[in-house]
Short mmCIF file of C-alpha atoms in Angstrom, two decimals:
data_model
loop_
_atom_site.label_atom_id
_atom_site.label_comp_id
_atom_site.label_asym_id
_atom_site.label_seq_id
_atom_site.Cartn_x
_atom_site.Cartn_y
_atom_site.Cartn_z
CA GLY A 185 -14.03 23.64 109.34
CA GLU A 186 -10.78 23.27 107.53
CA ASN A 187 -7.78 25.58 107.70
CA VAL A 188 -6.46 25.27 104.17
CA GLY A 189 -3.87 27.08 102.16
CA LEU A 190 -2.99 27.34 98.55
CA HIS A 191 -0.50 24.47 98.45
CA LEU A 192 -1.50 20.94 99.30
CA PRO A 193 0.82 18.88 101.57
CA THR A 194 2.64 16.44 99.43
CA LEU A 195 3.92 12.97 100.15
CA SER A 196 6.56 11.52 97.81
CA VAL A 197 7.02 7.73 97.89
CA GLN A 198 9.08 5.34 95.93
CA GLU A 199 7.16 2.87 93.91
CA GLY A 200 6.77 -0.39 95.87
CA ASP A 201 6.99 1.30 99.26
CA ASN A 202 4.16 1.72 101.62
CA SER A 203 2.39 5.16 101.89
CA ILE A 204 0.71 6.54 105.04
CA ILE A 205 -1.52 9.57 104.75
CA ASN A 206 -2.77 11.28 107.84
CA CYS A 207 -5.96 13.30 108.68
CA ALA A 208 -7.07 14.97 111.90
CA TYR A 209 -10.82 15.60 112.40
CA SER A 210 -12.39 17.94 114.90
CA ASN A 211 -15.99 16.84 115.61
CA SER A 212 -16.25 14.37 118.48
CA ALA A 213 -19.69 13.48 117.25
CA SER A 214 -18.47 12.13 113.95
CA ASP A 215 -19.03 8.42 113.68
CA TYR A 216 -18.41 7.64 110.04
CA PHE A 217 -15.23 8.35 108.12
CA ILE A 218 -14.27 8.02 104.50
CA TRP A 219 -11.22 8.27 102.28
CA TYR A 220 -11.44 9.53 98.72
CA LYS A 221 -8.98 9.58 95.92
CA GLN A 222 -9.08 12.38 93.35
CA GLU A 223 -7.20 12.09 90.11
CA SER A 224 -6.50 15.09 87.95
CA GLY A 225 -9.63 16.32 86.16
CA LYS A 226 -12.02 13.93 87.88
CA GLY A 227 -14.24 13.82 90.86
CA PRO A 228 -13.33 12.28 94.21
CA GLN A 229 -13.65 8.51 94.15
CA PHE A 230 -14.47 6.38 97.25
CA ILE A 231 -11.55 4.22 98.55
CA ILE A 232 -12.58 2.90 101.91
CA ASP A 233 -14.73 3.78 104.94
CA ILE A 234 -14.82 3.04 108.64
CA ARG A 235 -17.40 3.45 111.35
CA SER A 236 -16.59 4.63 114.80
CA ASN A 237 -17.12 1.25 116.43
CA MET A 238 -14.05 0.07 114.71
CA ASP A 239 -10.40 1.07 114.80
CA LYS A 240 -9.11 -0.65 111.74
CA ARG A 241 -10.46 -1.77 108.44
CA GLN A 242 -8.70 -3.32 105.47
CA GLY A 243 -9.43 -3.38 101.71
CA GLN A 244 -7.38 -4.36 98.82
CA ARG A 245 -3.87 -2.82 99.41
CA VAL A 246 -5.53 -0.20 101.63
CA THR A 247 -6.01 -0.02 105.44
CA VAL A 248 -7.79 2.67 107.36
CA LEU A 249 -6.85 3.27 111.01
CA LEU A 250 -9.08 5.28 113.32
CA ASN A 251 -7.94 6.69 116.68
CA LYS A 252 -10.94 8.35 118.31
CA THR A 253 -8.94 9.40 121.41
CA VAL A 254 -6.83 11.83 119.47
CA LYS A 255 -9.36 12.30 116.57
CA HIS A 256 -6.97 10.90 114.00
CA LEU A 257 -7.48 8.86 110.87
CA SER A 258 -4.84 7.37 108.57
CA LEU A 259 -4.83 5.68 105.21
CA GLN A 260 -2.15 3.14 104.49
CA ILE A 261 -1.40 2.03 100.99
CA ALA A 262 0.58 -1.16 100.55
CA ALA A 263 3.08 -1.50 97.70
CA THR A 264 2.38 1.97 96.23
CA GLN A 265 1.97 1.99 92.45
CA PRO A 266 2.21 4.93 89.89
CA GLY A 267 -1.57 4.72 89.54
CA ASP A 268 -1.84 5.67 93.19
CA SER A 269 -0.65 9.13 92.40
CA ALA A 270 -3.47 11.44 93.19
CA VAL A 271 -4.88 13.78 95.96
CA TYR A 272 -6.33 11.98 98.89
CA PHE A 273 -9.08 13.43 101.09
CA CYS A 274 -10.53 12.30 104.37
CA ALA A 275 -14.13 13.00 105.21
CA GLU A 276 -16.19 12.78 108.41
CA THR A 277 -19.84 12.74 109.20
CA SER A 278 -22.15 12.07 111.95
CA SER A 279 -25.33 9.93 112.11
CA GLY A 280 -27.10 12.44 114.31
CA GLY A 281 -29.30 14.86 112.43
CA TYR A 282 -28.58 15.61 108.80
CA GLN A 283 -25.71 13.68 107.19
CA LYS A 284 -23.43 16.62 106.47
CA VAL A 285 -20.10 15.45 105.15
CA THR A 286 -16.99 17.54 106.00
CA PHE A 287 -13.81 17.21 104.05
CA GLY A 288 -10.34 17.61 105.38
CA THR A 289 -7.43 19.24 103.56
CA GLY A 290 -6.17 16.98 100.81
CA THR A 291 -2.78 15.31 100.58
CA LYS A 292 -1.04 14.95 97.23
CA LEU A 293 0.74 11.57 96.79
CA GLN A 294 3.48 11.50 94.29
CA VAL A 295 4.81 8.00 93.37
CA ILE A 296 8.36 7.98 92.12
CA PRO A 297 8.90 5.24 89.57
CA ASN B 130 -25.03 2.79 85.09
CA ALA B 131 -23.89 6.52 84.75
CA GLY B 132 -23.84 7.39 88.51
CA VAL B 133 -23.76 11.16 88.85
CA THR B 134 -23.78 13.21 85.63
CA GLN B 135 -22.98 16.85 85.55
CA THR B 136 -23.43 19.30 82.71
CA PRO B 137 -21.78 21.32 81.26
CA LYS B 138 -18.23 20.14 81.80
CA PHE B 139 -16.69 23.51 81.11
CA GLN B 140 -18.14 27.05 81.08
CA VAL B 141 -16.84 30.60 80.72
CA LEU B 142 -19.00 33.43 81.84
CA LYS B 143 -18.70 37.18 82.06
CA THR B 144 -19.18 38.98 85.34
CA GLY B 145 -22.93 39.48 85.83
CA GLN B 146 -24.11 36.64 83.67
CA SER B 147 -26.29 33.86 84.99
CA MET B 148 -26.17 30.13 84.51
CA THR B 149 -27.47 26.84 85.82
CA LEU B 150 -25.33 23.89 86.44
CA GLN B 151 -27.22 20.63 86.02
CA CYS B 152 -26.75 17.42 88.09
CA ALA B 153 -28.64 14.07 87.80
CA GLN B 154 -28.08 10.74 89.54
CA ASP B 155 -29.53 7.34 88.67
CA MET B 156 -28.85 5.53 91.95
CA ASN B 157 -32.12 6.43 93.65
CA HIS B 158 -30.33 8.37 96.39
CA ASN B 159 -32.27 10.62 98.67
CA SER B 160 -29.50 13.16 99.43
CA MET B 161 -27.71 15.44 96.91
CA TYR B 162 -24.99 17.97 97.40
CA TRP B 163 -23.13 20.78 95.63
CA TYR B 164 -19.48 21.45 96.50
CA ARG B 165 -16.93 23.84 95.12
CA GLN B 166 -13.21 23.07 94.88
CA ASP B 167 -10.60 25.75 94.58
CA PRO B 168 -6.90 25.21 93.68
CA GLY B 169 -5.13 23.69 96.68
CA MET B 170 -8.14 23.60 98.83
CA GLY B 171 -10.57 20.98 99.94
CA LEU B 172 -14.18 20.60 99.08
CA ARG B 173 -16.58 23.19 100.44
CA LEU B 174 -20.30 22.58 100.74
CA ILE B 175 -22.48 25.11 98.99
CA TYR B 176 -25.98 23.66 99.34
CA TYR B 177 -27.46 20.23 100.00
CA SER B 178 -30.83 18.46 99.77
CA ALA B 179 -31.38 15.79 102.27
CA SER B 180 -34.43 14.55 100.41
CA GLU B 181 -36.70 15.48 97.50
CA GLY B 182 -38.51 18.73 98.34
CA THR B 183 -35.90 20.09 100.80
CA THR B 184 -32.81 22.22 100.43
CA ASP B 185 -30.44 23.82 102.92
CA LYS B 186 -27.39 26.01 102.97
CA GLY B 187 -23.94 24.75 103.47
CA GLU B 188 -20.74 26.57 104.27
CA VAL B 189 -20.54 28.95 101.34
CA PRO B 190 -24.04 29.58 99.91
CA ASN B 191 -23.85 33.26 99.07
CA GLY B 192 -24.34 34.00 95.36
CA TYR B 193 -25.91 30.62 94.66
CA ASN B 194 -29.41 29.07 94.57
CA VAL B 195 -30.49 25.51 94.16
CA SER B 196 -33.47 23.50 93.05
CA ARG B 197 -34.24 19.95 93.87
CA LEU B 198 -36.41 19.26 90.73
CA ASN B 199 -37.18 15.70 91.62
CA LYS B 200 -35.33 12.89 93.28
CA ARG B 201 -32.86 12.46 90.39
CA GLU B 202 -32.00 16.15 89.72
CA PHE B 203 -30.45 18.92 91.66
CA SER B 204 -29.38 22.14 89.94
CA LEU B 205 -27.20 24.95 91.07
CA ARG B 206 -27.82 28.41 89.85
CA LEU B 207 -25.55 31.51 89.70
CA GLU B 208 -27.78 34.57 89.24
CA SER B 209 -25.11 37.12 88.73
CA ALA B 210 -21.67 35.57 88.36
CA ALA B 211 -18.68 37.07 89.97
CA PRO B 212 -14.92 36.29 89.49
CA SER B 213 -14.71 34.84 92.95
CA GLN B 214 -17.06 32.06 91.74
CA THR B 215 -14.42 30.77 89.37
CA SER B 216 -14.00 27.26 90.62
CA VAL B 217 -14.65 23.55 89.94
CA TYR B 218 -18.14 22.53 91.05
CA PHE B 219 -18.93 18.99 92.06
CA CYS B 220 -22.27 17.42 92.55
CA ALA B 221 -22.65 14.37 94.76
CA SER B 222 -25.36 12.05 95.92
CA ARG B 223 -25.68 9.66 98.78
CA GLY B 224 -28.08 6.92 99.93
CA GLY B 225 -28.34 6.88 103.69
CA HIS B 226 -25.26 6.48 105.90
CA SER B 227 -22.88 5.64 102.99
CA PRO B 228 -20.18 7.28 100.90
CA LEU B 229 -20.84 10.26 98.64
CA HIS B 230 -20.76 9.53 94.93
CA PHE B 231 -19.39 12.39 92.94
CA GLY B 232 -19.75 13.55 89.37
CA ASN B 233 -16.70 14.64 87.34
CA GLY B 234 -17.27 18.36 87.83
CA THR B 235 -18.03 21.49 85.99
CA ARG B 236 -15.08 23.86 85.47
CA LEU B 237 -16.34 27.44 85.54
CA THR B 238 -14.42 30.48 84.79
CA VAL B 239 -15.87 34.01 85.38
CA THR B 240 -14.02 36.78 83.66
#
């Protein structure tokens, strides 16, 4: 489970720079990982996913990296824009048994114009 | 294509009152979920339904009940609301080994 507090970790990035958001997971059996973006007042929105047979996957301006050895996931956003300001969550799940999805502690990304 | 629709969007209850949060999805997904999100915290699973006709407890089920009415609809009921249940509630659905699709939430305040 998560160990969370009242205040989210915050990453402040200058517009145009690259952003890297990190996430650690705990379940060695997890084989499917997802990044979500949540804007104020809205539900989480899918960004990109990766399966455990890969270590990198790229989308439009986003890249997810998976390091199974240290159980670490990262989301890279290229040329960060003001519209990228949001809270970002990683999630993990395993294909064995029921598809329970566990969310990590979110990271708030603030883009400085 | 509406995706996941939650009603109501906002609700204020007094302690002890009951209410049902409604959720419907039009993506023909088998699995549906209820999460709660508290300020500064991640999403915590309340209940889930892996398929029509089945429901199971998540991490924080106490004080809640659910009904998977049919494949489209999954409701969450608070029988006797408590201030600790003040939260934002998200319904989600999923088809197979794929991302969750979320609704826009119900913001519940219990006074």
